[in-house]
PDB file of C-alpha atoms and ligand atoms in Angstrom:
ATOM      1  CA  MET A 204     -10.218  -4.947   8.492  1.00  0.00           C
ATOM      2  CA  LYS A 205     -12.159  -1.763   7.968  1.00  0.00           C
ATOM      3  CA  ARG A 206      -9.738   0.104   5.692  1.00  0.00           C
ATOM      4  CA  ILE A 207      -6.774  -0.837   3.559  1.00  0.00           C
ATOM      5  CA  ALA A 208      -4.323   1.617   1.982  1.00  0.00           C
ATOM      6  CA  VAL A 209      -3.151   0.742  -1.508  1.00  0.00           C
ATOM      7  CA  PHE A 210       0.027   2.181  -3.019  1.00  0.00           C
ATOM      8  CA  CYS A 211       0.342   1.865  -6.785  1.00  0.00           C
ATOM      9  CA  GLY A 212       1.669   3.414  -9.959  1.00  0.00           C
ATOM     10  CA  SER A 213       0.570   6.752 -11.307  1.00  0.00           C
ATOM     11  CA  ASN A 214       1.222   5.055 -14.666  1.00  0.00           C
ATOM     12  CA  LYS A 215      -0.537   1.991 -16.050  1.00  0.00           C
ATOM     13  CA  GLY A 216       2.614   0.080 -16.961  1.00  0.00           C
ATOM     14  CA  THR A 217       3.127  -1.804 -20.196  1.00  0.00           C
ATOM     15  CA  ARG A 218       1.277  -5.052 -19.455  1.00  0.00           C
ATOM     16  CA  ALA A 219      -2.507  -5.387 -19.426  1.00  0.00           C
ATOM     17  CA  ALA A 220      -2.118  -7.615 -16.343  1.00  0.00           C
ATOM     18  CA  TYR A 221      -1.241  -4.584 -14.182  1.00  0.00           C
ATOM     19  CA  ALA A 222      -4.453  -2.703 -14.977  1.00  0.00           C
ATOM     20  CA  ALA A 223      -6.471  -5.926 -14.598  1.00  0.00           C
ATOM     21  CA  ALA A 224      -4.947  -6.495 -11.146  1.00  0.00           C
ATOM     22  CA  ALA A 225      -5.752  -2.920 -10.051  1.00  0.00           C
ATOM     23  CA  GLU A 226      -9.341  -3.317 -11.231  1.00  0.00           C
ATOM     24  CA  ASN A 227      -9.703  -6.687  -9.510  1.00  0.00           C
ATOM     25  CA  LEU A 228      -8.253  -5.426  -6.220  1.00  0.00           C
ATOM     26  CA  GLY A 229     -10.582  -2.398  -6.237  1.00  0.00           C
ATOM     27  CA  SER A 230     -13.633  -4.581  -6.766  1.00  0.00           C
ATOM     28  CA  GLN A 231     -12.477  -7.187  -4.195  1.00  0.00           C
ATOM     29  CA  LEU A 232     -12.134  -4.489  -1.534  1.00  0.00           C
ATOM     30  CA  ALA A 233     -15.581  -3.107  -2.317  1.00  0.00           C
ATOM     31  CA  LYS A 234     -17.206  -6.545  -2.289  1.00  0.00           C
ATOM     32  CA  ARG A 235     -15.678  -7.331   1.109  1.00  0.00           C
ATOM     33  CA  GLY A 236     -16.876  -3.994   2.511  1.00  0.00           C
ATOM     34  CA  ILE A 237     -13.286  -2.823   3.044  1.00  0.00           C
ATOM     35  CA  GLU A 238     -12.778   0.895   2.466  1.00  0.00           C
ATOM     36  CA  LEU A 239      -9.968   1.939   0.130  1.00  0.00           C
ATOM     37  CA  VAL A 240      -7.472   4.585   1.219  1.00  0.00           C
ATOM     38  CA  TYR A 241      -5.097   5.771  -1.480  1.00  0.00           C
ATOM     39  CA  GLY A 242      -3.248   8.757  -2.935  1.00  0.00           C
ATOM     40  CA  GLY A 243      -6.355  10.366  -4.447  1.00  0.00           C
ATOM     41  CA  GLY A 244      -5.150  10.443  -8.059  1.00  0.00           C
ATOM     42  CA  CYS A 245      -7.140   9.749 -11.229  1.00  0.00           C
ATOM     43  CA  VAL A 246      -4.122   8.639 -13.250  1.00  0.00           C
ATOM     44  CA  GLY A 247      -2.561   5.246 -13.985  1.00  0.00           C
ATOM     45  CA  LEU A 248      -3.267   2.247 -11.776  1.00  0.00           C
ATOM     46  CA  MET A 249      -4.456   4.644  -9.035  1.00  0.00           C
ATOM     47  CA  GLY A 250      -7.406   5.789 -11.153  1.00  0.00           C
ATOM     48  CA  ILE A 251      -8.274   2.244 -12.286  1.00  0.00           C
ATOM     49  CA  LEU A 252      -8.208   0.984  -8.690  1.00  0.00           C
ATOM     50  CA  ALA A 253     -10.410   3.791  -7.316  1.00  0.00           C
ATOM     51  CA  ASP A 254     -12.901   3.569 -10.209  1.00  0.00           C
ATOM     52  CA  ALA A 255     -13.261  -0.201  -9.706  1.00  0.00           C
ATOM     53  CA  ALA A 256     -13.928   0.219  -5.976  1.00  0.00           C
ATOM     54  CA  LEU A 257     -16.512   2.953  -6.635  1.00  0.00           C
ATOM     55  CA  LYS A 258     -18.188   1.013  -9.465  1.00  0.00           C
ATOM     56  CA  ASN A 259     -18.722  -1.914  -7.079  1.00  0.00           C
ATOM     57  CA  GLY A 260     -20.244   0.246  -4.352  1.00  0.00           C
ATOM     58  CA  GLY A 261     -17.109   0.649  -2.240  1.00  0.00           C
ATOM     59  CA  HIS A 262     -16.094   3.628  -0.134  1.00  0.00           C
ATOM     60  CA  VAL A 263     -12.928   5.438  -1.184  1.00  0.00           C
ATOM     61  CA  ILE A 264     -10.829   7.927   0.754  1.00  0.00           C
ATOM     62  CA  GLY A 265      -8.245   9.890  -1.237  1.00  0.00           C
ATOM     63  CA  VAL A 266      -5.435  11.702   0.569  1.00  0.00           C
ATOM     64  CA  ILE A 267      -3.614  14.187  -1.621  1.00  0.00           C
ATOM     65  CA  PRO A 268      -1.299  17.149  -1.105  1.00  0.00           C
ATOM     66  CA  GLN A 269      -2.565  20.544  -2.250  1.00  0.00           C
ATOM     67  CA  SER A 270       0.239  20.791  -4.834  1.00  0.00           C
ATOM     68  CA  LEU A 271      -1.103  17.754  -6.731  1.00  0.00           C
ATOM     69  CA  VAL A 272      -4.704  19.043  -6.632  1.00  0.00           C
ATOM     70  CA  ILE A 273      -3.535  22.094  -8.541  1.00  0.00           C
ATOM     71  CA  ARG A 274      -1.840  19.862 -11.118  1.00  0.00           C
ATOM     72  CA  LYS A 275      -5.256  18.354 -11.946  1.00  0.00           C
ATOM     73  CA  VAL A 276      -4.288  14.770 -11.275  1.00  0.00           C
ATOM     74  CA  VAL A 277      -6.857  14.523  -8.488  1.00  0.00           C
ATOM     75  CA  HIS A 278      -9.795  12.109  -8.831  1.00  0.00           C
ATOM     76  CA  LYS A 279     -12.892  14.303  -8.989  1.00  0.00           C
ATOM     77  CA  LYS A 280     -15.522  11.718  -8.031  1.00  0.00           C
ATOM     78  CA  LEU A 281     -14.292  10.556  -4.631  1.00  0.00           C
ATOM     79  CA  PRO A 282     -16.836  10.544  -1.792  1.00  0.00           C
ATOM     80  CA  ASP A 283     -14.089  11.510   0.675  1.00  0.00           C
ATOM     81  CA  LEU A 284     -11.073  13.576  -0.415  1.00  0.00           C
ATOM     82  CA  ARG A 285      -8.646  14.861   2.222  1.00  0.00           C
ATOM     83  CA  VAL A 286      -6.380  17.631   0.993  1.00  0.00           C
ATOM     84  CA  VAL A 287      -3.219  17.920   3.091  1.00  0.00           C
ATOM     85  CA  LYS A 288      -0.280  20.321   3.103  1.00  0.00           C
ATOM     86  CA  SER A 289       2.608  18.003   2.224  1.00  0.00           C
ATOM     87  CA  MET A 290       3.653  14.526   1.087  1.00  0.00           C
ATOM     88  CA  HIS A 291       4.792  13.806   4.660  1.00  0.00           C
ATOM     89  CA  GLU A 292       1.384  14.716   6.056  1.00  0.00           C
ATOM     90  CA  ARG A 293      -0.246  12.565   3.390  1.00  0.00           C
ATOM     91  CA  LYS A 294       1.739   9.451   4.280  1.00  0.00           C
ATOM     92  CA  ALA A 295       1.127   9.924   7.994  1.00  0.00           C
ATOM     93  CA  LEU A 296      -2.633  10.317   7.469  1.00  0.00           C
ATOM     94  CA  ILE A 297      -2.836   7.318   5.111  1.00  0.00           C
ATOM     95  CA  ALA A 298      -1.005   5.190   7.695  1.00  0.00           C
ATOM     96  CA  GLU A 299      -3.205   6.411  10.537  1.00  0.00           C
ATOM     97  CA  LEU A 300      -6.472   5.790   8.660  1.00  0.00           C
ATOM     98  CA  SER A 301      -5.598   2.283   7.491  1.00  0.00           C
ATOM     99  CA  ASP A 302      -5.617  -1.153   9.155  1.00  0.00           C
ATOM    100  CA  GLY A 303      -3.249  -2.646   6.574  1.00  0.00           C
ATOM    101  CA  PHE A 304      -1.339  -1.839   3.376  1.00  0.00           C
ATOM    102  CA  ILE A 305      -1.035  -3.323  -0.100  1.00  0.00           C
ATOM    103  CA  ALA A 306       1.271  -2.366  -2.966  1.00  0.00           C
ATOM    104  CA  LEU A 307       0.456  -3.016  -6.600  1.00  0.00           C
ATOM    105  CA  PRO A 308       3.140  -2.467  -9.252  1.00  0.00           C
ATOM    106  CA  GLY A 309       4.477   1.083  -9.391  1.00  0.00           C
ATOM    107  CA  GLY A 310       7.592   3.226  -9.562  1.00  0.00           C
ATOM    108  CA  TYR A 311       9.563   5.378  -7.123  1.00  0.00           C
ATOM    109  CA  GLY A 312       6.475   6.785  -5.380  1.00  0.00           C
ATOM    110  CA  THR A 313       5.023   3.336  -4.708  1.00  0.00           C
ATOM    111  CA  CYS A 314       8.341   1.869  -3.496  1.00  0.00           C
ATOM    112  CA  GLU A 315       9.005   4.854  -1.281  1.00  0.00           C
ATOM    113  CA  GLU A 316       5.554   4.553   0.305  1.00  0.00           C
ATOM    114  CA  PHE A 317       5.725   0.838   1.035  1.00  0.00           C
ATOM    115  CA  CYS A 318       9.358   0.860   2.190  1.00  0.00           C
ATOM    116  CA  GLU A 319       8.420   3.534   4.718  1.00  0.00           C
ATOM    117  CA  VAL A 320       5.540   1.392   5.999  1.00  0.00           C
ATOM    118  CA  LEU A 321       7.975  -1.562   6.362  1.00  0.00           C
ATOM    119  CA  ALA A 322      10.622   0.583   8.059  1.00  0.00           C
ATOM    120  CA  TRP A 323       8.016   1.789  10.591  1.00  0.00           C
ATOM    121  CA  SER A 324       6.844  -1.796  11.051  1.00  0.00           C
ATOM    122  CA  GLN A 325      10.306  -3.187  11.830  1.00  0.00           C
ATOM    123  CA  LEU A 326      10.849  -0.405  14.373  1.00  0.00           C
ATOM    124  CA  GLY A 327       7.579  -1.371  16.031  1.00  0.00           C
ATOM    125  CA  TYR A 328       5.737   1.880  15.359  1.00  0.00           C
ATOM    126  CA  HIS A 329       2.763  -0.109  14.076  1.00  0.00           C
ATOM    127  CA  GLN A 330       1.639  -3.731  13.750  1.00  0.00           C
ATOM    128  CA  LYS A 331      -0.375  -3.403  10.574  1.00  0.00           C
ATOM    129  CA  PRO A 332       0.194  -5.988   7.839  1.00  0.00           C
ATOM    130  CA  PHE A 333       1.773  -5.196   4.491  1.00  0.00           C
ATOM    131  CA  GLY A 334       1.096  -7.211   1.336  1.00  0.00           C
ATOM    132  CA  LEU A 335       2.800  -7.074  -2.023  1.00  0.00           C
ATOM    133  CA  LEU A 336       0.628  -8.020  -4.984  1.00  0.00           C
ATOM    134  CA  ASP A 337       3.266  -9.506  -7.249  1.00  0.00           C
ATOM    135  CA  VAL A 338       1.489  -9.186 -10.588  1.00  0.00           C
ATOM    136  CA  ALA A 339       3.253 -11.053 -13.432  1.00  0.00           C
ATOM    137  CA  GLY A 340       6.384 -11.356 -11.269  1.00  0.00           C
ATOM    138  CA  PHE A 341       6.822  -7.563 -11.256  1.00  0.00           C
ATOM    139  CA  TYR A 342       8.367  -7.484  -7.769  1.00  0.00           C
ATOM    140  CA  ARG A 343      10.599 -10.553  -8.174  1.00  0.00           C
ATOM    141  CA  PRO A 344      13.806  -8.477  -8.683  1.00  0.00           C
ATOM    142  CA  MET A 345      12.990  -6.346  -5.648  1.00  0.00           C
ATOM    143  CA  LEU A 346      12.284  -9.416  -3.500  1.00  0.00           C
ATOM    144  CA  GLN A 347      15.628 -10.840  -4.649  1.00  0.00           C
ATOM    145  CA  PHE A 348      17.244  -7.606  -3.543  1.00  0.00           C
ATOM    146  CA  PHE A 349      15.598  -7.858  -0.105  1.00  0.00           C
ATOM    147  CA  ASP A 350      16.861 -11.483   0.169  1.00  0.00           C
ATOM    148  CA  HIS A 351      20.321 -10.193  -0.737  1.00  0.00           C
ATOM    149  CA  ALA A 352      20.038  -7.546   1.998  1.00  0.00           C
ATOM    150  CA  VAL A 353      19.137 -10.328   4.473  1.00  0.00           C
ATOM    151  CA  ALA A 354      22.130 -12.440   3.343  1.00  0.00           C
ATOM    152  CA  GLU A 355      24.401  -9.407   3.705  1.00  0.00           C
ATOM    153  CA  GLY A 356      23.168  -8.655   7.205  1.00  0.00           C
ATOM    154  CA  PHE A 357      21.159  -5.496   6.547  1.00  0.00           C
ATOM    155  CA  ILE A 358      17.636  -6.881   7.000  1.00  0.00           C
ATOM    156  CA  ARG A 359      16.790  -9.361   9.766  1.00  0.00           C
ATOM    157  CA  PRO A 360      15.014 -12.562   8.623  1.00  0.00           C
ATOM    158  CA  ALA A 361      12.045 -11.734  10.902  1.00  0.00           C
ATOM    159  CA  HIS A 362      11.715  -8.348   9.223  1.00  0.00           C
ATOM    160  CA  ARG A 363      11.858  -9.915   5.762  1.00  0.00           C
ATOM    161  CA  GLU A 364       8.773 -11.923   6.815  1.00  0.00           C
ATOM    162  CA  LEU A 365       6.852  -8.679   7.243  1.00  0.00           C
ATOM    163  CA  ILE A 366       6.331  -8.698   3.454  1.00  0.00           C
ATOM    164  CA  LEU A 367       3.356 -10.903   2.576  1.00  0.00           C
ATOM    165  CA  VAL A 368       3.595 -11.809  -1.109  1.00  0.00           C
ATOM    166  CA  GLU A 369       0.829 -13.224  -3.321  1.00  0.00           C
ATOM    167  CA  GLU A 370      -0.096 -13.064  -7.000  1.00  0.00           C
ATOM    168  CA  ASP A 371      -3.793 -13.228  -6.274  1.00  0.00           C
ATOM    169  CA  ALA A 372      -5.750 -10.425  -4.540  1.00  0.00           C
ATOM    170  CA  GLU A 373      -8.138 -12.732  -2.665  1.00  0.00           C
ATOM    171  CA  LYS A 374      -5.283 -14.807  -1.229  1.00  0.00           C
ATOM    172  CA  LEU A 375      -3.410 -11.651  -0.270  1.00  0.00           C
ATOM    173  CA  LEU A 376      -6.431 -10.139   1.503  1.00  0.00           C
ATOM    174  CA  HIS A 377      -6.874 -13.380   3.433  1.00  0.00           C
ATOM    175  CA  ARG A 378      -3.210 -13.255   4.545  1.00  0.00           C
ATOM    176  CA  LEU A 379      -3.605  -9.651   5.663  1.00  0.00           C
ATOM    177  CA  GLU A 380      -6.688 -10.546   7.680  1.00  0.00           C
ATOM    178  CA  THR A 381      -4.930 -13.443   9.452  1.00  0.00           C
ATOM    179  CA  PHE A 382      -1.545 -11.719   9.917  1.00  0.00           C
ATOM    180  CA  GLN A 383       0.295 -12.162  13.240  1.00  0.00           C
ATOM    181  CA  PRO A 384       3.337  -9.926  13.664  1.00  0.00           C
ATOM    182  CA  PRO A 385       6.584 -11.885  14.251  1.00  0.00           C
ATOM    183  CA  ALA A 386       7.419 -12.242  17.974  1.00  0.00           C
ATOM    184  CA  GLU A 387      10.855 -10.686  17.325  1.00  0.00           C
ATOM    185  CA  VAL A 388       9.252  -7.340  16.416  1.00  0.00           C
ATOM    186  CA  LYS A 389       8.618  -5.296  19.520  1.00  0.00           C
ATOM    187  CA  TRP A 390       5.641  -2.984  19.346  1.00  0.00           C
ATOM    188  CA  ILE A 391       6.408   0.438  20.772  1.00  0.00           C
ATOM    189  CA  LYS A 392       2.668   1.215  21.038  1.00  0.00           C
ATOM    190  CA  LYS A 393       3.285   4.900  20.464  1.00  0.00           C
ATOM    191  CA  PRO A 394       1.597   6.893  17.773  1.00  0.00           C
ATOM    192  CA  LEU A 395       3.670   7.355  14.626  1.00  0.00           C
TER     193      LEU A 395
HETATM  194  P1  AMP B  73       4.766   6.127  -8.740  1.00  0.00           P
HETATM  195  O1  AMP B  73       4.870   4.713  -8.233  1.00  0.00           O
HETATM  196  O2  AMP B  73       6.112   6.799  -8.823  1.00  0.00           O
HETATM  197  O3  AMP B  73       3.962   6.262 -10.000  1.00  0.00           O
HETATM  198  O4  AMP B  73       3.989   6.932  -7.618  1.00  0.00           O
HETATM  199  C1  AMP B  73       2.732   6.487  -7.197  1.00  0.00           C
HETATM  200  C2  AMP B  73       2.533   6.753  -5.738  1.00  0.00           C
HETATM  201  O5  AMP B  73       2.986   8.070  -5.421  1.00  0.00           O
HETATM  202  C3  AMP B  73       1.040   6.694  -5.400  1.00  0.00           C
HETATM  203  O6  AMP B  73       0.770   5.660  -4.451  1.00  0.00           O
HETATM  204  C4  AMP B  73       0.723   8.091  -4.878  1.00  0.00           C
HETATM  205  O7  AMP B  73       0.515   8.113  -3.489  1.00  0.00           O
HETATM  206  C5  AMP B  73       1.903   8.961  -5.237  1.00  0.00           C
HETATM  207  N1  AMP B  73       1.678   9.706  -6.511  1.00  0.00           N
HETATM  208  C6  AMP B  73       2.556   9.776  -7.538  1.00  0.00           C
HETATM  209  N2  AMP B  73       2.055  10.493  -8.586  1.00  0.00           N
HETATM  210  C7  AMP B  73       0.829  10.890  -8.201  1.00  0.00           C
HETATM  211  C8  AMP B  73      -0.201  11.651  -8.829  1.00  0.00           C
HETATM  212  N3  AMP B  73      -0.047  12.122 -10.063  1.00  0.00           N
HETATM  213  N4  AMP B  73      -1.361  11.861  -8.145  1.00  0.00           N
HETATM  214  C9  AMP B  73      -1.487  11.392  -6.908  1.00  0.00           C
HETATM  215  N5  AMP B  73      -0.553  10.676  -6.268  1.00  0.00           N
HETATM  216  C10 AMP B  73       0.580  10.407  -6.885  1.00  0.00           C
END
């Protein structure tokens, strides 16, 4: 994997474990020579993640809409910052640039970003792996909800398996690297 996109909170959250996980993931990516693609912010877990990757000699690509650059939340020390016109353009570019996706804890923005990646995946628009870093059980309620959606017939079991879940960044990166898409998911092989 050359590049991985990470979605994560623009806040740090209440537990020290969240910031520690963002820092560890940033340094793990850098040490493995995997470039980080992310939302380009300097705030919350986003800033911690990017700083850790940079501190360990990693390459970081930030993709941010013009409106957020003006609001001064942009990370000013990125070697590669792509300023785009809209949130839609940002998500499309992040998806195009990346070979896989990871979500750390976050709020609406993070959930929206990774649910879109999963929705595209189940439709066969891409075959890139998605991993959830379940720090301190943060995503347990959401995973229970997805299981509920499977039981109620709204998510197919094969599509539920598209979510790779680990508590440890190294284990998660290994699962992304060895990911085989489920046979049930047909790949449309068309650009997004
Ligand atoms: P949230 O989980 O609601 O904090 O939103 C975080 C996600 O939304 C990140 O992965 C970003 O792509 C985007 N985002 C939200 N707030 C910002 C911000 N202040 N600067 C840059 N990106 C942001």
